[in-house]
Coordinates of C-alpha atoms and ligand atoms in Angstrom, one line a residue:
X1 CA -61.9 194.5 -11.5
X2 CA -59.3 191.6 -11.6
X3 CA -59.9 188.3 -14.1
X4 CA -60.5 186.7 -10.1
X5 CA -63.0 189.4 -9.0
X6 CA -65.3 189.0 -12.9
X7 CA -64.6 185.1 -12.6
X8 CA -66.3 184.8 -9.4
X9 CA -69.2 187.1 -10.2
X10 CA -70.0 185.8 -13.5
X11 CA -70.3 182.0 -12.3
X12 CA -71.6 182.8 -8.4
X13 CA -73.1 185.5 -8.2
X14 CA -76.5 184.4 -6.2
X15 CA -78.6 185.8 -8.7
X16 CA -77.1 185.7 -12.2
X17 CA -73.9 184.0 -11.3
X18 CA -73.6 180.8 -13.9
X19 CA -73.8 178.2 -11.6
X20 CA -76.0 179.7 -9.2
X21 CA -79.0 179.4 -12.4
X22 CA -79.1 176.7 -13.6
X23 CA -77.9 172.7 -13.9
X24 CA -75.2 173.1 -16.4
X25 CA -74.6 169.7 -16.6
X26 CA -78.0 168.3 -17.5
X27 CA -80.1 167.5 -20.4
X28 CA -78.8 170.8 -23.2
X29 CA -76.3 171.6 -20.6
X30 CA -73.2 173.2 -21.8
X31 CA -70.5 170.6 -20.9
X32 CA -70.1 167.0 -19.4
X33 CA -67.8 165.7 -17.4
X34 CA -66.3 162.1 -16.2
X35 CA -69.2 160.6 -14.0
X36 CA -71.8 162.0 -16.3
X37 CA -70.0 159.9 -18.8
X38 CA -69.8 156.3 -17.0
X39 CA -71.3 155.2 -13.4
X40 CA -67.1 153.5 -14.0
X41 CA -65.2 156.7 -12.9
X42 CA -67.6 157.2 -9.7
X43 CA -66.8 153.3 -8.7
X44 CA -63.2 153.4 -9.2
X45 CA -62.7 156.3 -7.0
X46 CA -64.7 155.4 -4.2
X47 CA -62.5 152.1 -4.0
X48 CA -59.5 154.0 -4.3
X49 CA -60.5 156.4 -1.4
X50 CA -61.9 153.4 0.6
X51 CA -58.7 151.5 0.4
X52 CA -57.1 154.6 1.5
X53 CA -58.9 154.6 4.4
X54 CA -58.7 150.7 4.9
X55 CA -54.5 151.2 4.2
X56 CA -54.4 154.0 7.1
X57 CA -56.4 151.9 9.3
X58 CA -58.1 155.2 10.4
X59 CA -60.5 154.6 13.4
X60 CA -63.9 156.1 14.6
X61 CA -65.5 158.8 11.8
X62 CA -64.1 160.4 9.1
X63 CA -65.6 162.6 6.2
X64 CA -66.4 161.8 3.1
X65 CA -66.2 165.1 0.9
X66 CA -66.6 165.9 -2.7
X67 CA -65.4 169.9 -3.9
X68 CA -68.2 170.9 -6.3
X69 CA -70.4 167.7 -7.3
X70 CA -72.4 169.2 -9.6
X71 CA -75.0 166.6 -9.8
X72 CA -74.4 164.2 -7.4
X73 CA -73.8 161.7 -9.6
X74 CA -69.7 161.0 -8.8
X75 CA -70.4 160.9 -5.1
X76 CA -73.7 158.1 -5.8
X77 CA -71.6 156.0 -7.4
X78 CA -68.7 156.3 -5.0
X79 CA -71.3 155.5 -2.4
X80 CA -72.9 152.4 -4.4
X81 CA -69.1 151.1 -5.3
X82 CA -68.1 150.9 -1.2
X83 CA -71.2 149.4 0.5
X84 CA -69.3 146.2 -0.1
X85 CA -66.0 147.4 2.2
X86 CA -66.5 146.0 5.7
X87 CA -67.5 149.3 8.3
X88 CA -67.0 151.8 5.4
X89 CA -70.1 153.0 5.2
X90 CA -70.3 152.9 9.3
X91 CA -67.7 155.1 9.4
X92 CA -68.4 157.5 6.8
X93 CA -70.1 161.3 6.6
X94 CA -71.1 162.7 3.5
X95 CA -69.9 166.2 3.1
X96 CA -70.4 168.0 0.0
X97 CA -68.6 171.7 -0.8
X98 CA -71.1 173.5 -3.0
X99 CA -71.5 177.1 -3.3
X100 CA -74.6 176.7 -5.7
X101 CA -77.8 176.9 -4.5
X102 CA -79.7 175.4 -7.7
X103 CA -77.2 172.4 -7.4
X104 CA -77.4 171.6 -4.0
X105 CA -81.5 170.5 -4.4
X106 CA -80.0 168.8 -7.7
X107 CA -77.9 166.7 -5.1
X108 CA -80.1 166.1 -2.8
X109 CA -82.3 164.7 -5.0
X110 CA -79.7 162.3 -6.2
X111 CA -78.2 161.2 -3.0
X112 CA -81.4 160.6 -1.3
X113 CA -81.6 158.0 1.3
X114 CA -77.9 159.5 2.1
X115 CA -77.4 161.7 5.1
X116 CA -75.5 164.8 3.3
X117 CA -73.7 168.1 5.1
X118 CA -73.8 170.7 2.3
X119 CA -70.6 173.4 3.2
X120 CA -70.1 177.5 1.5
X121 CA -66.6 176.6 1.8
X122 CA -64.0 174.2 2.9
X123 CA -63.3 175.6 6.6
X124 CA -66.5 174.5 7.5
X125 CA -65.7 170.9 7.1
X126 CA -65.3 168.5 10.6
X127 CA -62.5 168.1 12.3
X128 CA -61.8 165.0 11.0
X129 CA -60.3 162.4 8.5
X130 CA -60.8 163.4 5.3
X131 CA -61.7 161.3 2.0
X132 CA -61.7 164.0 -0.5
X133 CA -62.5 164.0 -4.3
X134 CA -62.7 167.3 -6.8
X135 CA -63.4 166.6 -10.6
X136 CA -63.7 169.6 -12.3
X137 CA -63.7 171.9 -9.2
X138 CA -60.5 173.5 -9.2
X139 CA -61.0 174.8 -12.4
X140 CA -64.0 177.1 -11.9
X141 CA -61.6 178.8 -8.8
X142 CA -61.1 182.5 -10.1
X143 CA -57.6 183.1 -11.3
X144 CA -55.6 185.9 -11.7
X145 CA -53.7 186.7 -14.9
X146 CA -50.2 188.6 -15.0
X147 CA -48.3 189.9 -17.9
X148 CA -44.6 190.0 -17.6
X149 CA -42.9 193.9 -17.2
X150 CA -39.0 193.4 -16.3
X151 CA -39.2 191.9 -13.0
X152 CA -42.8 193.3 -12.2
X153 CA -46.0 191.9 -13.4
X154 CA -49.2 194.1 -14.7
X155 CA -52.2 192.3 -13.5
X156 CA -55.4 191.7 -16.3
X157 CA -58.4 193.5 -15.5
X158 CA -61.8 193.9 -16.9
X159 CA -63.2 197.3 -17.6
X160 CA -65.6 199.2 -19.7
X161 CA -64.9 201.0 -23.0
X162 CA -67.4 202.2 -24.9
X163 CA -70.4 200.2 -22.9
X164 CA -68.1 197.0 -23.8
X165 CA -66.2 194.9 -21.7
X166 CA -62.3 195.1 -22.4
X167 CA -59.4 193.7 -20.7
X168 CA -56.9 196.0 -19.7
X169 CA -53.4 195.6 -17.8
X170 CA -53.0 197.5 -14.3
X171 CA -49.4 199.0 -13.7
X172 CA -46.5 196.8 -13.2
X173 CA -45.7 196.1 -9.5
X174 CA -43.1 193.5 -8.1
X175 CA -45.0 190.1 -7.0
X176 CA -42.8 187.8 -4.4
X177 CA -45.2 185.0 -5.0
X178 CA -44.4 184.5 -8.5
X179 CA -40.4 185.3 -8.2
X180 CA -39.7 181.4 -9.2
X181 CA -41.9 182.4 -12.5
X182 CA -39.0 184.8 -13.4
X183 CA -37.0 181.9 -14.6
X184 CA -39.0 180.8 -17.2
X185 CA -40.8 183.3 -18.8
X186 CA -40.3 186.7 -21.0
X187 CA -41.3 190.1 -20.8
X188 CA -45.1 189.6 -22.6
X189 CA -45.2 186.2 -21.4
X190 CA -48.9 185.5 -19.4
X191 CA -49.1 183.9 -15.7
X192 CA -52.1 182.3 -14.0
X193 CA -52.4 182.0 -10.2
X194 CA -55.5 181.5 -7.9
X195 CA -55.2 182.8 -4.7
X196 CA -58.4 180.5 -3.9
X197 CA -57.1 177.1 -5.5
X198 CA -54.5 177.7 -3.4
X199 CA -55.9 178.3 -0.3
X200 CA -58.5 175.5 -0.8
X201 CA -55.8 173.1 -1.5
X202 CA -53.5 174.0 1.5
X203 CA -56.9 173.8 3.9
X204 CA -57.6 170.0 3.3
X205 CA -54.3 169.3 2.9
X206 CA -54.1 170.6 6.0
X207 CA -56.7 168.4 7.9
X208 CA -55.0 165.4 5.9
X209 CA -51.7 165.8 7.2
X210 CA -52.9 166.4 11.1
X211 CA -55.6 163.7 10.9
X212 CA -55.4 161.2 7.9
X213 CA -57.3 160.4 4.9
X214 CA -56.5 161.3 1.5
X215 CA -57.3 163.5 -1.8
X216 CA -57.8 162.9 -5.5
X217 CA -58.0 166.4 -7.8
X218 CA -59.0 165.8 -11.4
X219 CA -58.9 167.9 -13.7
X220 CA -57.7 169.6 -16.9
X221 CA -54.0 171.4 -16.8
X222 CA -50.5 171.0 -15.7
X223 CA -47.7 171.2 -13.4
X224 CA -47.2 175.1 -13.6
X225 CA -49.7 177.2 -16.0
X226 CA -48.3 178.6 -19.4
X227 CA -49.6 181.3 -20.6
X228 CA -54.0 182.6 -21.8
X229 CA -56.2 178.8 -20.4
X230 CA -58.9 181.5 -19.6
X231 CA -61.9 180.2 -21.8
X232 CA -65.3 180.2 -21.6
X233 CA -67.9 177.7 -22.9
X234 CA -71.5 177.9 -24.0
X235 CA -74.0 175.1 -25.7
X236 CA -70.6 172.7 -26.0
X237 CA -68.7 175.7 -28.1
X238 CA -65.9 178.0 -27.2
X239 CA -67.0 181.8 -26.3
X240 CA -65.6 185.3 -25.6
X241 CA -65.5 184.9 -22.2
X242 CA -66.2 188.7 -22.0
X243 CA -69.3 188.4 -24.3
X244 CA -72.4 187.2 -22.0
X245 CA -70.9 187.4 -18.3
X246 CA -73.4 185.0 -16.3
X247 CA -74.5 182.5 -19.2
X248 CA -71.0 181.1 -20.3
X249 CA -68.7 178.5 -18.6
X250 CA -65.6 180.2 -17.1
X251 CA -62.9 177.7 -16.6
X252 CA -59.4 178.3 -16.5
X253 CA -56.2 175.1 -16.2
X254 CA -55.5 174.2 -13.0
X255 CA -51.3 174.7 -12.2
X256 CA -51.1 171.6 -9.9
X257 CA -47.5 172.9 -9.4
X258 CA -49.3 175.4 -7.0
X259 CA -51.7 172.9 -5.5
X260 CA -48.7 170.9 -4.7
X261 CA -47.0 174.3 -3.6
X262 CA -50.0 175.1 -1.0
X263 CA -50.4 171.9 0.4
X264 CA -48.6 170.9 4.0
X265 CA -49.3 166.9 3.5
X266 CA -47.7 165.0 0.8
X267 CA -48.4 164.8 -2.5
X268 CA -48.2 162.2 -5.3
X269 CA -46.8 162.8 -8.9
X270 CA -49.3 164.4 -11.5
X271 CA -50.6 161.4 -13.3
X272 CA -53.3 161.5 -16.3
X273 CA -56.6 160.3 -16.1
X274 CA -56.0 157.7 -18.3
X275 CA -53.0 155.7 -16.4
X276 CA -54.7 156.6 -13.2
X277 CA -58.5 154.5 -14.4
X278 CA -56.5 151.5 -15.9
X279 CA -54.7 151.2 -12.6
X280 CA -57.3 151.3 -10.7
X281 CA -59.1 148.2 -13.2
X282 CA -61.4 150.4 -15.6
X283 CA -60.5 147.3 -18.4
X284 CA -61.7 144.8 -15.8
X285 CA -64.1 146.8 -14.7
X286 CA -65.9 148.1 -18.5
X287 CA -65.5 144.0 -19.3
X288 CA -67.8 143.0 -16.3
X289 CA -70.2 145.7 -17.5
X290 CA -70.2 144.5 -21.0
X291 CA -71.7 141.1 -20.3
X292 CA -75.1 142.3 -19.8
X293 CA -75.0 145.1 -22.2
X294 CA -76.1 144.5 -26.0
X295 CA -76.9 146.9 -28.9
X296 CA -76.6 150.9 -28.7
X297 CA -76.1 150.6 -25.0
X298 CA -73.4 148.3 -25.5
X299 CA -71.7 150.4 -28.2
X300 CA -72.0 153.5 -25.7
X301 CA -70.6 151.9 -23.2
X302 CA -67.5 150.9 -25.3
X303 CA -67.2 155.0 -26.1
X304 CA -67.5 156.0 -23.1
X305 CA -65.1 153.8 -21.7
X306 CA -62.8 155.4 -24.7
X307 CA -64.0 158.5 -23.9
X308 CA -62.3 158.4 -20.2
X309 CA -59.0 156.9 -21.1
X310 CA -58.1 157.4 -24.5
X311 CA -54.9 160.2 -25.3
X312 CA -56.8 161.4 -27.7
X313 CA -60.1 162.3 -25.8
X314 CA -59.7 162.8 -21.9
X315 CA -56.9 160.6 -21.0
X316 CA -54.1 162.4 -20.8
X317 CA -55.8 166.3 -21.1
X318 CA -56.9 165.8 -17.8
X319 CA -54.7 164.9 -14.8
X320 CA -54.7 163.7 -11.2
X321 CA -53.0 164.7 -8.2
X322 CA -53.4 162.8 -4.3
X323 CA -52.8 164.1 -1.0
X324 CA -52.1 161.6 1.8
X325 CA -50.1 161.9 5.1
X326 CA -46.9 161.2 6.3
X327 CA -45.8 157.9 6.4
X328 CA -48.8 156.9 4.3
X329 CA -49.3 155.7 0.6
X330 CA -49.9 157.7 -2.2
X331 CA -54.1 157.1 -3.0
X332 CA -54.2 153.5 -4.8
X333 CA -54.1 154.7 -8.9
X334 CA -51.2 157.3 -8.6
X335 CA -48.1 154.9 -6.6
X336 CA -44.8 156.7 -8.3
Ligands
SAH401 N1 -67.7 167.6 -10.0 C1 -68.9 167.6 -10.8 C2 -69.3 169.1 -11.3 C3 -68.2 169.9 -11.9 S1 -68.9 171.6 -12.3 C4 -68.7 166.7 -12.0 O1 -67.6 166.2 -12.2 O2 -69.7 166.5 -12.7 C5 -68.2 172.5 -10.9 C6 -68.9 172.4 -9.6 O3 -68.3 173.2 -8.6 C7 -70.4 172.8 -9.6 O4 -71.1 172.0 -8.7 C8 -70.3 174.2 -9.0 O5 -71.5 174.8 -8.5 C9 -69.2 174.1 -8.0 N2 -68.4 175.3 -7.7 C10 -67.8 176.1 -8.5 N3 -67.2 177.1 -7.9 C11 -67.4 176.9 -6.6 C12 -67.0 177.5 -5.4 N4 -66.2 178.6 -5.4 N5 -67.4 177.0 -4.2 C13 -68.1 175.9 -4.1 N6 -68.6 175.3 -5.2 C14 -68.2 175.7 -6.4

């Protein structure tokens, strides 16, 4: 089967699929991510979607919709961070994307009090504005992995040898897709694509262009994907991602070049995490924080704020990318 085919099975799969078993964010989870870190990251991107909305003077509903929200925790805080913003919350419908059945009760228990539309996919999403947020979504999309023959590409696939999972290349065939990936790599050299990032991407982009609203994708990569970002994690350590299929974090780095490639509405530049919070006021935002803080919460606070904009932790590993119509603004945190 193709690295896309495995990826999908070992983190969806409704039985033993990663995801669909268990909370892999909570307490001994494996990973954690930006709004498990600070309530900060959850705030600031609300008010940069709700001034979206308030810039595009966009009339009547519109839908609110995280891609993957794991816990619920980003989308709570988005929701806290905007009650102040005149007929926001009048306006808005929560929609949340999540293929997980184990996640979506985890959700519902956090945004209760909250009328939520869970969605399989994206083309099941209204008909209307969109105001939509991915952290960390795009990255658990199954790729595809080519190696570089001449001109033609042999695709990576996972078989069995010896009751043991191996990768092994299919035969080389010509793929039009990737002809710009000619330019700038070598026989040998690895590409990544994902047919689904893709398609994900140029579905709400879609919607954003034909009725308004805007995007934000976080997450960890680049514009166009170099070579092996395939990993897999387990317990907070690096794995084979061949060695326990169902139990270990597949993840691979998202090629914004493509999201920007599949996309019909405009996009703003790729912009790292870090740039993007301070923007948007995280200093300001830490400060007001700090003032009733004291102790080990204080000090926590002060790493976590770190934590989310340092270069050397997740400032500038992970980057962000907005969608937003014609003749609108680029989403408040990522003007040129
Ligand atoms: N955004 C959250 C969680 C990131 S983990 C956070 O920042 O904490 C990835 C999330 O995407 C999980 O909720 C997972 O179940 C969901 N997910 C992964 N692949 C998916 C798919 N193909 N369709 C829908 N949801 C998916």
């Amino acid at each position: 089967m193709t690295l896309a085919e495995y990826m999908g099975i070992c983190l969806m799969h409704p039985e033993h699929g990663y995801y669909s078993t268990r909370d892999p964010l909570g307490a001994g989870g494996d990973f954690i991510t930006a709004p498990e870190i600070s309530q900060m990251f959850g705030e600031l991107i609300g008010l940069s979607l709700a001034q979206s909305w308030l810039n595009q003077r966009i009339n009547g509903p519109v839908a609110l919709v995280e891609l993957g929200p794991g816990r619920g925790t980003l989308m709570a805080d988005m929701l806290r961070a905007t009650r102040g913003v005149p007929g926001f919350h009048d306006s808005v419908q929560v929609h949340l994307v999540e293929a997980s059945a184990h996640l979506r009760q985890v959700q519902e228990a956090t945004l209760k009090g909250h009328v939520v539309t869970w969605h399989d996919s994206v083309e099941s999403l209204p008909d209307l504005p969109l105001l939509v947020v991915a952290n960390e979504f795009f990255d658990a999309l199954p790729i595809r992995q080519v190696v570089r023959k001449g001109d033609a590409w042999c695709e990576r696939a996972v078989g069995l040898r010896e009751g043991q999972l191996v990768i092994g290349l299919n035969e080389a065939t010509v793929i039009p897709a990737l002809a710009h990936r000619l330019e700038d790599t070598r026989d040998g050299d690895i590409v990544e694509f994902s047919p689904v990032a893709q398609m994900v991407a140029g579905g709400i982009g879609a919607r954003i262009k034909a009725r308004g609203g805007a995007a934000l994708i976080i997450d960890y990569g680049d514009w166009r994907a170099q070579g092996d970002t395939f990993q897999a994690v387990q317990g907070h350590k690096s794995v084979d991602p061949l060695a326990s299929p169902g139990q270990a974090d597949l993840t691979a780095h998202v090629d914004f070049e493509a999201l920007a490639q599949a996309t019909p509405s405009r996009h703003s530049r790729l912009t790292t995490q870090g740039v993007f919070l301070e923007r948007l006021g995280i200093t300001a935002r830490a400060q007001a924080l700090a003032v009733s803080l004291q102790g080990d919460a204080l000090d926590a606070h002060v790493a976590a704020h770190r934590r989310l904009t340092d270069p050397s932790e997740m400032g500038t590993l992970f980057k962000v990318m907005g969608f937003y119509p014609d003749g609108g603004y680029p989403p408040p945190g990522l003007e040129p």
